[in-house]
Amino acid sequence: MGVLDKIAEIEPTEYHLGLLKAKLAKYRAQLLEPEKKSAKGEGFDVLKSGDARVCLIGFPSVGKSTLLSKTTKTESSVGAYEFTTLTAIPGVLEYEGARIQLLDLPGIVQDAAKGRGRGRQVVSVAKTADLILLMIDATKSAEQKKLLEIELEAVGIRLNTKPPDVVFKQKSAGGITINCTVKLTHTDERTIRSILQTYRIHNCDVMIREDVRCPTSTPHLPLKPVTADGHNASRGFGASRITTDEFIDVLLGTRKYIPALTVYNKIDSVSMETLDAMAREGDGRTVMISCEIDLGIDWLLEAIWNELGLVKVYTKRRGEQPDLTDPICLRQGATIETVCHGIHRSLASHFKYALVWGKSSKFNPQPQKVGLSHLVQDEDVVSIFTK
Ligand SMILES: Nc1nc2c(ncn2[C@@H]2O[C@H](COP(=O)(O)OP(=O)(O)OP(=O)(O)O)[C@@H](O)[C@H]2O)c(=O)[nH]1
Ligand SMILES: [K+]
Ligand SMILES: [Mg+2]
């Protein structure tokens, strides 16, 4: 065998990397297993309530409790010392007719996900969120955001990323079938087969319907060790890492895909230059506030509302004006049927048709006559007609 052949044999390929990643992910998955509930864990099992849950994640003393106390009727202890908050404190944000549960949490420390402090418990609560607020002290290091993302990533949370468009079905027999509706340029069938082998999956159907993932804003953080300065220890895997890692995500099935907003607090205490730099670095998901001098809180609430994609719909009786004081609040993707359920449990079974005014009406500003499966949009007015 010539030297070139020897090199070609050793050269790391996507196939080899795939094997290593599958092994690594397998061990990391063991870390993600739900922990046995400890006696000290009381207070963390806060019941979900309202139309959505928003979790406050940040290092100690960034102002999480101050924000909760400011925006809800709940008072959460505020202190100039770290770890003032030791448990999960729920409050209710009332905004545009929606009742959003805001969860204040203890500050986390670096390596929280590895079990330092009670951090692991805290970051695990974030898994139950519909939206995460990464709260940052604007007067402190710009590294905070990256470090928070790493901790969340470590418990299986993918921020601001859509789940991969892959269907995976395990079977009892029949071998492995892999179908791709697109040409794969960032992983290949052999790699996928090798990953399946690592997990001892010998019978399954895999359907892949997308090639390159496009994270919406937060760059994907690979499952790799992090050095003390917060940098990823193994950059340089190239773009090809994305699809292979995400195929492993699908196999594990433990990933949570959650949107996040970055909230810089204490902007009353930074220079104009710093503020300017933060604004320039920020993406569409960054909000700058000061709880102390009451700056930007309204923008934050609006951003939370937009990010949650809540939809409010007004109802109207025949011959009357719509009731604008009491909207029904729904999640994005809600239909006329969801509206019916929001009004009365049995309404859908007597349903004949509905009239909608607003963005979802084909004839806007004129109404459209629609059935139960019609998708409603924010600010629609709906009249339900029964049999
Ligand atoms: N300058 C300034 N200080 C603030 C602001 N918001 C909060 N603080 C102060 O920051 C300190 C910490 O506030 P907390 O609300 O206790 O912070 P926390 O993130 O809940 O802290 P832990 O519960 O310990 O993790 C307090 O002294 C607050 O008064 C702000 O907008 N500007
Ligand atoms: K504090
Ligand atoms: Mg607190």
mmCIF file of N, CA and C and ligand atoms in Angstrom, residues 61 79-84, ligand 2:
data_model
loop_
_atom_site.group_PDB
_atom_site.id
_atom_site.type_symbol
_atom_site.label_atom_id
_atom_site.label_comp_id
_atom_site.label_asym_id
_atom_site.label_seq_id
_atom_site.Cartn_x
_atom_site.Cartn_y
_atom_site.Cartn_z
ATOM 1 N N SER A 61 -27.815 37.363 40.105
ATOM 2 C CA SER A 61 -27.885 38.821 40.240
ATOM 3 C C SER A 61 -27.923 39.612 38.931
ATOM 4 N N GLY A 79 -32.035 40.834 45.795
ATOM 5 C CA GLY A 79 -30.924 41.115 46.692
ATOM 6 C C GLY A 79 -29.676 41.440 45.909
ATOM 7 N N ALA A 80 -28.786 42.214 46.524
ATOM 8 C CA ALA A 80 -27.546 42.597 45.846
ATOM 9 C C ALA A 80 -26.516 41.475 45.948
ATOM 10 N N TYR A 81 -26.901 40.362 46.560
ATOM 11 C CA TYR A 81 -25.972 39.230 46.701
ATOM 12 C C TYR A 81 -26.432 38.077 45.796
ATOM 13 N N GLU A 82 -25.483 37.208 45.429
ATOM 14 C CA GLU A 82 -25.783 36.116 44.510
ATOM 15 C C GLU A 82 -26.609 35.016 45.186
ATOM 16 N N PHE A 83 -27.392 34.323 44.412
ATOM 17 C CA PHE A 83 -28.256 33.234 44.884
ATOM 18 C C PHE A 83 -29.290 33.700 45.906
ATOM 19 N N THR A 84 -29.885 34.837 45.634
ATOM 20 C CA THR A 84 -30.992 35.311 46.468
ATOM 21 C C THR A 84 -32.171 34.360 46.273
HETATM 22 K K K B 2 -29.514 38.583 43.622
#
